[in-house]
Amino acid sequence: MRAHRPTRIEVSTDAVRHNAARLAALAGTEVCAVVKADGYGHGAAAVARAALAGGASTLAVALVEEGLALRAAGIDAPVLVLAEPPVDALPTMVDAALTPTVYREATLDVLDRLGRQRGTPVGVHLKVDTGMGRVGVPEADWDARLRQAVAATGLRVEAVYTHLARADEPAADTTRDQLAVLERFLRRGASAGLPAGVRVHTANSAATLLHPAARRDLVRPGIALYGLSPAPDVDAAAFGLRPALRLVTEVSFAKRIPAGTAVSYGHRWVAPADGWLATLPLGYADGVPRALTNVGVVLIDGRRRPVAGTVCMDQLLVWCGDDEVAAGDEAVLIGTQGDEQVRVEEWAAHASTITYEIVTQLTARVPRVVDPPPTGRPDHPPT
Ligand SMILES: *Cc1c(COP(=O)(O)O)cnc(C)c1O
């Protein structure tokens, strides 16, 4: 469908490819690119292809549906599904060659039966709870689950893995403690007959960047692949990672207003002087947090301009002061324009949240444009 609105999310596959290669070099190990939640809002298939081109060997998603979407897009790389689906989804998973994560007795049972019926053991990754407390085999069940996994001829445990709760805190002892718990599990596994060649993975983005001991055979970065920081104290840019996403629109309406004019819902902003006010045709229904009211920044004509007043559902206002602005001028909400940049990290700070929530809440109403030409809107003829 031809885009009628000028608002779009531009995704750079070059940045994703660069980040995947950077993370592989930094970790010195294999990279499993996490592309759940539609590639953290960037568009899963394009991001997956770019990550593979950058050297990632495998992909990971949260849902069977997300794995099937990658297959439908023609991607045949290994895809790990990071949590167990309901058991009735398991045949579909196996048919689509999606790699199941396992931790419950019933899931191992069904997959064992499927593998024996089909004459090919199903490769699985066994997830161990070492302190995240979310999913994974809890310590009380370690021996039973190991016995079951080793005895199941329809299954092949390809990897053992765990998830870290506080990897984004450089100083937290929790990461060291969780890795020690994992070692204990692996020793228990060895005595239970788990093959010696089983691979081990533990590292999300923060652990990949900050905790060399967590890197093991494979790292599982998500947010860093998109060039975004996993936490306020862990700056992605300092690791040579590049943001892959821009949020761009055009001024829809512009006018000069006198000093003292109050604008938008609640009249929470009042013009400090005579000057130019721009209206942009996007708002919180597109994923711009209402928390940017009076504190956000937008780039117009290569300069940082303050958001004026309440962010509305479909529109927001920007104060340009003495600088004349006109309908059709490009406005950048996330990304670079000229020498200036607005980072997702800034939005996250204003909205008291994390970069993850910002990018996954950019809504489907905004079209994703992969690798746009350097100038102009791709769907609009030059004027
Ligand atoms: C989402 C997820 C990741 C990726 O986390 P980031 O912090 O985005 O790098 C890795 N492993 C598991 C199990 C996950 O759920």
Short mmCIF file of C-alpha atoms and ligand atoms in Angstrom, two decimals:
data_model
loop_
_atom_site.label_atom_id
_atom_site.label_comp_id
_atom_site.label_asym_id
_atom_site.label_seq_id
_atom_site.Cartn_x
_atom_site.Cartn_y
_atom_site.Cartn_z
CA MET A 1 0.00 0.00 0.00
CA ARG A 2 1.26 3.43 -0.91
CA ALA A 3 2.03 5.49 2.20
CA HIS A 4 -0.08 8.60 2.50
CA ARG A 5 1.39 9.80 5.76
CA PRO A 6 4.98 10.96 5.81
CA THR A 7 5.68 9.24 9.15
CA ARG A 8 7.93 6.20 8.90
CA ILE A 9 10.46 4.10 10.77
CA GLU A 10 13.65 3.74 8.76
CA VAL A 11 15.70 0.65 9.51
CA SER A 12 19.34 0.34 8.49
CA THR A 13 20.31 -3.25 7.78
CA ASP A 14 23.86 -2.00 7.47
CA ALA A 15 23.83 -0.99 11.15
CA VAL A 16 22.44 -4.37 12.20
CA ARG A 17 25.03 -6.20 10.11
CA HIS A 18 27.76 -4.05 11.65
CA ASN A 19 26.46 -4.68 15.18
CA ALA A 20 26.26 -8.46 14.67
CA ALA A 21 29.86 -8.51 13.42
CA ARG A 22 30.95 -6.24 16.28
CA LEU A 23 29.31 -8.47 18.89
CA ALA A 24 30.82 -11.61 17.35
CA ALA A 25 34.29 -10.03 17.44
CA LEU A 26 33.82 -8.73 20.97
CA ALA A 27 32.51 -12.02 22.34
CA GLY A 28 34.89 -14.19 20.30
CA THR A 29 32.13 -16.75 20.02
CA GLU A 30 29.00 -17.60 18.03
CA VAL A 31 26.11 -15.14 17.96
CA CYS A 32 22.46 -16.05 18.24
CA ALA A 33 20.58 -12.92 17.12
CA VAL A 34 17.45 -12.36 19.21
CA VAL A 35 14.71 -11.05 16.90
CA LYS A 36 11.63 -11.57 19.08
CA ALA A 37 8.85 -8.95 19.20
CA ASP A 38 9.26 -8.28 15.47
CA GLY A 39 12.97 -7.67 15.84
CA TYR A 40 12.45 -5.31 18.82
CA GLY A 41 10.08 -3.29 16.63
CA HIS A 42 12.53 -3.03 13.71
CA GLY A 43 10.96 -5.73 11.50
CA ALA A 44 12.09 -9.31 12.25
CA ALA A 45 12.81 -10.70 8.79
CA ALA A 46 15.00 -7.81 7.61
CA VAL A 47 16.88 -7.73 10.90
CA ALA A 48 17.35 -11.51 10.90
CA ARG A 49 18.83 -11.47 7.40
CA ALA A 50 21.15 -8.58 8.30
CA ALA A 51 22.32 -10.28 11.50
CA LEU A 52 23.06 -13.49 9.60
CA ALA A 53 24.96 -11.48 6.98
CA GLY A 54 26.99 -9.93 9.82
CA GLY A 55 28.02 -13.34 11.08
CA ALA A 56 25.27 -14.49 13.45
CA SER A 57 24.87 -18.24 13.10
CA THR A 58 21.42 -18.64 14.65
CA LEU A 59 18.29 -16.68 15.55
CA ALA A 60 16.01 -16.66 18.57
CA VAL A 61 12.38 -15.66 19.09
CA ALA A 62 9.91 -15.80 21.97
CA LEU A 63 6.93 -17.39 20.21
CA VAL A 64 6.28 -20.22 17.77
CA GLU A 65 4.35 -17.69 15.67
CA GLU A 66 7.46 -15.53 15.41
CA GLY A 67 9.52 -18.52 14.29
CA LEU A 68 6.93 -19.47 11.67
CA ALA A 69 6.98 -15.90 10.35
CA LEU A 70 10.74 -16.18 9.79
CA ARG A 71 10.26 -19.47 7.95
CA ALA A 72 7.47 -17.90 5.83
CA ALA A 73 9.94 -15.14 4.93
CA GLY A 74 12.26 -17.81 3.54
CA ILE A 75 14.81 -17.79 6.38
CA ASP A 76 16.17 -21.29 6.99
CA ALA A 77 18.81 -20.60 9.67
CA PRO A 78 18.38 -22.37 13.02
CA VAL A 79 15.72 -20.61 15.14
CA LEU A 80 15.58 -21.16 18.90
CA VAL A 81 12.23 -20.50 20.60
CA LEU A 82 13.17 -19.10 24.01
CA ALA A 83 10.24 -20.41 26.06
CA GLU A 84 8.12 -23.56 25.90
CA PRO A 85 4.91 -23.21 23.90
CA PRO A 86 1.74 -25.11 24.87
CA VAL A 87 2.33 -28.82 24.07
CA ASP A 88 -0.16 -28.84 21.19
CA ALA A 89 2.11 -26.41 19.31
CA LEU A 90 5.07 -28.82 19.45
CA PRO A 91 4.33 -30.78 16.24
CA THR A 92 4.11 -27.50 14.31
CA MET A 93 7.42 -26.42 15.79
CA VAL A 94 9.14 -29.64 14.80
CA ASP A 95 7.62 -29.52 11.29
CA ALA A 96 9.04 -26.00 10.85
CA ALA A 97 12.45 -27.07 12.23
CA LEU A 98 12.22 -24.53 15.06
CA THR A 99 14.45 -25.52 17.99
CA PRO A 100 12.43 -25.97 21.19
CA THR A 101 13.55 -24.80 24.60
CA VAL A 102 12.57 -27.46 27.14
CA TYR A 103 12.19 -27.60 30.92
CA ARG A 104 8.87 -29.30 31.77
CA GLU A 105 8.36 -33.04 32.02
CA ALA A 106 5.32 -32.98 29.68
CA THR A 107 7.19 -31.07 26.97
CA LEU A 108 10.12 -33.50 26.99
CA ASP A 109 7.66 -36.41 26.84
CA VAL A 110 5.78 -35.10 23.82
CA LEU A 111 8.97 -34.18 21.93
CA ASP A 112 10.52 -37.57 22.73
CA ARG A 113 7.45 -39.29 21.26
CA LEU A 114 7.49 -37.01 18.19
CA GLY A 115 11.18 -37.71 17.58
CA ARG A 116 10.69 -41.47 17.83
CA GLN A 117 7.60 -41.40 15.56
CA ARG A 118 9.49 -39.45 12.94
CA GLY A 119 12.68 -41.44 13.22
CA THR A 120 14.84 -38.34 13.81
CA PRO A 121 15.66 -37.13 17.30
CA VAL A 122 14.45 -33.59 17.99
CA GLY A 123 17.32 -31.26 18.89
CA VAL A 124 16.44 -29.24 22.00
CA HIS A 125 18.00 -26.64 24.29
CA LEU A 126 17.52 -27.45 27.97
CA LYS A 127 16.91 -24.32 30.05
CA VAL A 128 18.02 -24.28 33.66
CA ASP A 129 16.80 -21.81 36.26
CA THR A 130 19.93 -20.53 38.00
CA GLY A 131 18.31 -17.53 39.68
CA MET A 132 16.10 -15.65 37.21
CA GLY A 133 13.08 -17.44 38.63
CA ARG A 134 11.06 -17.19 35.44
CA VAL A 135 11.31 -20.41 33.41
CA GLY A 136 13.81 -23.27 33.34
CA VAL A 137 14.30 -26.46 35.34
CA PRO A 138 14.26 -25.52 39.03
CA GLU A 139 16.96 -27.08 41.19
CA ALA A 140 14.53 -29.46 42.88
CA ASP A 141 13.81 -31.08 39.49
CA TRP A 142 17.36 -31.16 38.09
CA ASP A 143 17.97 -34.87 38.58
CA ALA A 144 14.56 -36.00 37.35
CA ARG A 145 14.71 -33.83 34.23
CA LEU A 146 18.29 -34.88 33.45
CA ARG A 147 17.37 -38.57 33.80
CA GLN A 148 14.38 -38.03 31.52
CA ALA A 149 16.40 -36.10 28.90
CA VAL A 150 19.25 -38.61 28.82
CA ALA A 151 16.88 -41.60 28.52
CA ALA A 152 14.72 -40.05 25.78
CA THR A 153 15.84 -41.55 22.47
CA GLY A 154 13.59 -39.17 20.50
CA LEU A 155 15.48 -36.15 21.87
CA ARG A 156 18.98 -34.80 21.55
CA VAL A 157 20.06 -32.14 24.04
CA GLU A 158 22.16 -29.82 21.86
CA ALA A 159 22.64 -27.11 24.46
CA VAL A 160 22.12 -26.21 28.09
CA TYR A 161 21.35 -22.62 28.84
CA THR A 162 20.25 -20.13 31.44
CA HIS A 163 19.18 -16.48 31.67
CA LEU A 164 20.82 -13.87 33.87
CA ALA A 165 18.79 -11.56 36.11
CA ARG A 166 21.28 -8.73 36.75
CA ALA A 167 23.82 -8.84 33.93
CA ASP A 168 23.27 -5.11 33.24
CA GLU A 169 24.78 -4.23 36.63
CA PRO A 170 28.56 -4.43 36.22
CA ALA A 171 29.13 -4.88 39.93
CA ALA A 172 26.35 -7.28 40.88
CA ASP A 173 27.55 -10.61 42.31
CA THR A 174 24.39 -12.25 41.00
CA THR A 175 25.93 -12.99 37.59
CA ARG A 176 28.92 -14.78 39.14
CA ASP A 177 26.57 -16.69 41.45
CA GLN A 178 24.28 -17.76 38.60
CA LEU A 179 27.23 -18.99 36.55
CA ALA A 180 28.38 -21.03 39.55
CA VAL A 181 24.92 -22.58 39.86
CA LEU A 182 25.08 -23.46 36.16
CA GLU A 183 28.45 -25.18 36.70
CA ARG A 184 26.83 -27.25 39.44
CA PHE A 185 24.06 -28.24 37.02
CA LEU A 186 26.59 -29.19 34.34
CA ARG A 187 28.49 -31.41 36.80
CA ARG A 188 25.20 -33.07 37.74
CA GLY A 189 24.47 -33.45 34.02
CA ALA A 190 27.83 -35.09 33.35
CA SER A 191 27.20 -37.71 36.04
CA ALA A 192 23.68 -38.27 34.69
CA GLY A 193 25.14 -39.06 31.26
CA LEU A 194 24.61 -35.78 29.39
CA PRO A 195 27.02 -35.92 26.42
CA ALA A 196 30.27 -34.01 26.92
CA GLY A 197 29.84 -31.99 23.71
CA VAL A 198 26.70 -30.20 24.87
CA ARG A 199 26.97 -26.50 24.19
CA VAL A 200 26.39 -23.87 26.87
CA HIS A 201 24.99 -20.35 26.57
CA THR A 202 24.07 -17.70 29.13
CA ALA A 203 24.71 -14.18 27.81
CA ASN A 204 22.12 -11.57 26.84
CA SER A 205 23.40 -8.22 25.50
CA ALA A 206 24.53 -6.86 28.85
CA ALA A 207 26.41 -10.04 29.72
CA THR A 208 27.94 -10.16 26.23
CA LEU A 209 29.30 -6.64 26.74
CA LEU A 210 30.21 -6.74 30.42
CA HIS A 211 30.80 -10.30 31.63
CA PRO A 212 33.41 -12.29 29.65
CA ALA A 213 32.81 -15.38 31.81
CA ALA A 214 29.22 -15.52 30.57
CA ARG A 215 30.10 -15.71 26.87
CA ARG A 216 30.65 -19.49 26.65
CA ASP A 217 29.84 -21.21 23.31
CA LEU A 218 27.27 -18.71 22.06
CA VAL A 219 25.91 -15.30 23.06
CA ARG A 220 22.26 -14.23 22.72
CA PRO A 221 22.20 -10.46 22.19
CA GLY A 222 18.94 -8.71 21.45
CA ILE A 223 19.00 -5.01 22.27
CA ALA A 224 22.71 -4.55 21.41
CA LEU A 225 22.08 -5.91 17.93
CA TYR A 226 19.91 -2.86 17.37
CA GLY A 227 22.67 -0.57 18.66
CA LEU A 228 20.75 0.26 21.83
CA SER A 229 21.91 0.28 25.43
CA PRO A 230 20.64 -2.47 27.74
CA ALA A 231 20.69 -0.12 30.74
CA PRO A 232 21.46 3.55 31.48
CA ASP A 233 24.96 2.69 32.77
CA VAL A 234 25.87 0.50 29.80
CA ASP A 235 26.35 2.74 26.75
CA ALA A 236 26.00 0.82 23.47
CA ALA A 237 27.84 3.57 21.56
CA ALA A 238 30.93 3.09 23.75
CA PHE A 239 31.14 -0.48 22.41
CA GLY A 240 31.06 0.69 18.79
CA LEU A 241 27.43 -0.28 18.26
CA ARG A 242 25.22 1.82 15.96
CA PRO A 243 21.49 2.53 16.31
CA ALA A 244 19.60 0.92 13.44
CA LEU A 245 16.36 2.85 13.62
CA ARG A 246 15.18 6.36 12.78
CA LEU A 247 11.69 7.71 13.40
CA VAL A 248 11.01 10.40 10.84
CA THR A 249 8.08 12.56 9.78
CA GLU A 250 7.34 15.93 8.22
CA VAL A 251 5.91 19.12 9.69
CA SER A 252 2.18 19.02 8.86
CA PHE A 253 1.33 22.60 9.85
CA ALA A 254 3.35 25.64 10.95
CA LYS A 255 2.52 29.09 12.21
CA ARG A 256 3.90 32.07 14.10
CA ILE A 257 2.38 32.55 17.54
CA PRO A 258 2.62 35.47 19.96
CA ALA A 259 4.38 35.23 23.33
CA GLY A 260 2.02 33.94 26.01
CA THR A 261 0.04 31.60 23.70
CA ALA A 262 -0.91 28.37 25.51
CA VAL A 263 -1.12 25.21 23.39
CA SER A 264 -2.31 21.57 23.41
CA TYR A 265 -4.38 19.66 25.99
CA GLY A 266 -4.31 21.19 29.44
CA HIS A 267 -2.43 24.25 28.18
CA ARG A 268 0.66 22.85 29.85
CA TRP A 269 3.01 24.94 27.68
CA VAL A 270 3.00 28.68 27.04
CA ALA A 271 5.07 30.36 24.31
CA PRO A 272 8.02 32.15 25.98
CA ALA A 273 8.30 34.65 23.09
CA ASP A 274 6.88 35.39 19.66
CA GLY A 275 7.98 32.59 17.36
CA TRP A 276 7.32 29.54 15.19
CA LEU A 277 5.34 26.50 16.27
CA ALA A 278 5.37 23.30 14.22
CA THR A 279 2.73 20.55 14.31
CA LEU A 280 3.88 16.97 13.66
CA PRO A 281 1.42 14.29 12.52
CA LEU A 282 2.25 11.55 15.04
CA GLY A 283 1.59 10.91 18.71
CA TYR A 284 1.25 8.30 21.42
CA ALA A 285 -0.81 6.01 19.18
CA ASP A 286 2.36 5.69 17.12
CA GLY A 287 4.46 4.95 20.19
CA VAL A 288 5.70 8.41 21.12
CA PRO A 289 5.43 8.31 24.91
CA ARG A 290 3.10 10.90 26.43
CA ALA A 291 5.94 11.31 28.93
CA LEU A 292 7.77 13.42 26.31
CA THR A 293 5.26 16.21 27.05
CA ASN A 294 7.30 19.42 27.55
CA VAL A 295 10.61 17.49 27.85
CA GLY A 296 11.14 15.66 24.56
CA VAL A 297 13.35 16.94 21.75
CA VAL A 298 12.77 16.82 17.98
CA LEU A 299 15.28 17.62 15.23
CA ILE A 300 14.11 20.11 12.60
CA ASP A 301 16.55 21.84 10.26
CA GLY A 302 19.45 20.14 12.04
CA ARG A 303 18.70 21.61 15.46
CA ARG A 304 17.29 20.25 18.69
CA ARG A 305 13.81 21.71 19.35
CA PRO A 306 11.64 21.20 22.44
CA VAL A 307 8.29 19.40 22.39
CA ALA A 308 5.72 22.07 23.30
CA GLY A 309 2.90 20.88 25.52
CA THR A 310 1.01 17.64 25.79
CA VAL A 311 1.76 14.84 23.32
CA CYS A 312 -1.61 13.91 21.77
CA MET A 313 -2.76 10.63 20.26
CA ASP A 314 -1.99 11.57 16.65
CA GLN A 315 -0.10 14.85 16.87
CA LEU A 316 2.47 16.77 18.85
CA LEU A 317 3.81 20.32 18.78
CA VAL A 318 7.39 21.58 18.54
CA TRP A 319 8.72 25.04 19.43
CA CYS A 320 11.12 26.48 16.83
CA GLY A 321 11.46 29.98 18.27
CA ASP A 322 12.91 32.49 15.79
CA ASP A 323 13.54 29.88 13.10
CA GLU A 324 10.90 29.87 10.41
CA VAL A 325 9.47 26.42 9.80
CA ALA A 326 7.11 25.23 7.07
CA ALA A 327 4.82 22.29 6.33
CA GLY A 328 6.85 19.58 4.63
CA ASP A 329 10.07 20.19 6.59
CA GLU A 330 11.63 16.93 7.76
CA ALA A 331 11.37 16.22 11.49
CA VAL A 332 13.42 13.49 13.16
CA LEU A 333 12.14 12.08 16.44
CA ILE A 334 14.72 9.28 16.79
CA GLY A 335 18.02 9.25 14.92
CA THR A 336 20.30 11.77 13.31
CA GLN A 337 19.66 14.88 11.26
CA GLY A 338 22.70 16.91 10.25
CA ASP A 339 25.12 16.82 13.16
CA GLU A 340 22.47 16.27 15.80
CA GLN A 341 21.07 13.05 17.21
CA VAL A 342 18.17 12.01 19.41
CA ARG A 343 18.73 8.59 20.96
CA VAL A 344 16.21 6.03 22.14
CA GLU A 345 18.08 6.23 25.45
CA GLU A 346 16.84 9.85 25.87
CA TRP A 347 13.24 8.80 25.39
CA ALA A 348 13.69 5.95 27.85
CA ALA A 349 15.05 8.36 30.47
CA HIS A 350 12.13 10.79 30.00
CA ALA A 351 9.61 7.96 30.16
CA SER A 352 11.31 6.29 33.17
CA THR A 353 11.66 3.07 31.26
CA ILE A 354 14.22 1.08 29.23
CA THR A 355 15.15 1.25 25.55
CA TYR A 356 13.46 -2.15 25.04
CA GLU A 357 10.03 -0.80 25.93
CA ILE A 358 10.42 2.26 23.71
CA VAL A 359 11.22 0.37 20.50
CA THR A 360 8.77 -2.49 21.05
CA GLN A 361 5.98 0.06 21.61
CA LEU A 362 6.44 1.83 18.28
CA THR A 363 3.13 0.71 16.85
CA ALA A 364 2.20 -1.08 13.63
CA ARG A 365 0.57 2.14 12.42
CA VAL A 366 4.02 3.41 11.49
CA PRO A 367 5.36 1.75 8.34
CA ARG A 368 8.86 0.26 8.55
CA VAL A 369 11.02 1.22 5.59
CA VAL A 370 14.11 -0.93 5.22
CA ASP A 371 17.21 0.83 3.85
CA PRO A 372 15.51 3.93 2.42
CA PRO A 373 17.33 5.91 -0.25
CA PRO A 374 19.42 8.69 1.30
CA THR A 375 16.98 11.49 0.50
CA GLY A 376 13.23 11.87 0.30
CA ARG A 377 10.36 9.61 1.15
CA PRO A 378 10.54 6.42 -0.91
CA ASP A 379 6.82 6.25 -1.64
CA HIS A 380 6.38 9.88 -2.57
CA PRO A 381 7.32 11.28 -5.95
CA PRO A 382 9.73 14.22 -5.82
CA THR A 383 7.92 17.57 -5.84
C1 LIG B 1 15.12 -11.50 25.22
C2 LIG B 1 16.13 -12.50 25.60
C3 LIG B 1 17.47 -12.32 25.26
C4 LIG B 1 18.00 -11.03 24.67
O1 LIG B 1 18.08 -10.08 25.70
P1 LIG B 1 18.78 -8.64 25.44
O2 LIG B 1 18.84 -8.04 26.79
O3 LIG B 1 17.85 -7.91 24.52
O4 LIG B 1 20.08 -8.88 24.83
C5 LIG B 1 18.36 -13.35 25.52
N1 LIG B 1 17.94 -14.50 26.12
C6 LIG B 1 16.66 -14.69 26.50
C7 LIG B 1 16.27 -15.97 27.16
C8 LIG B 1 15.71 -13.70 26.27
O5 LIG B 1 14.45 -13.89 26.66
#
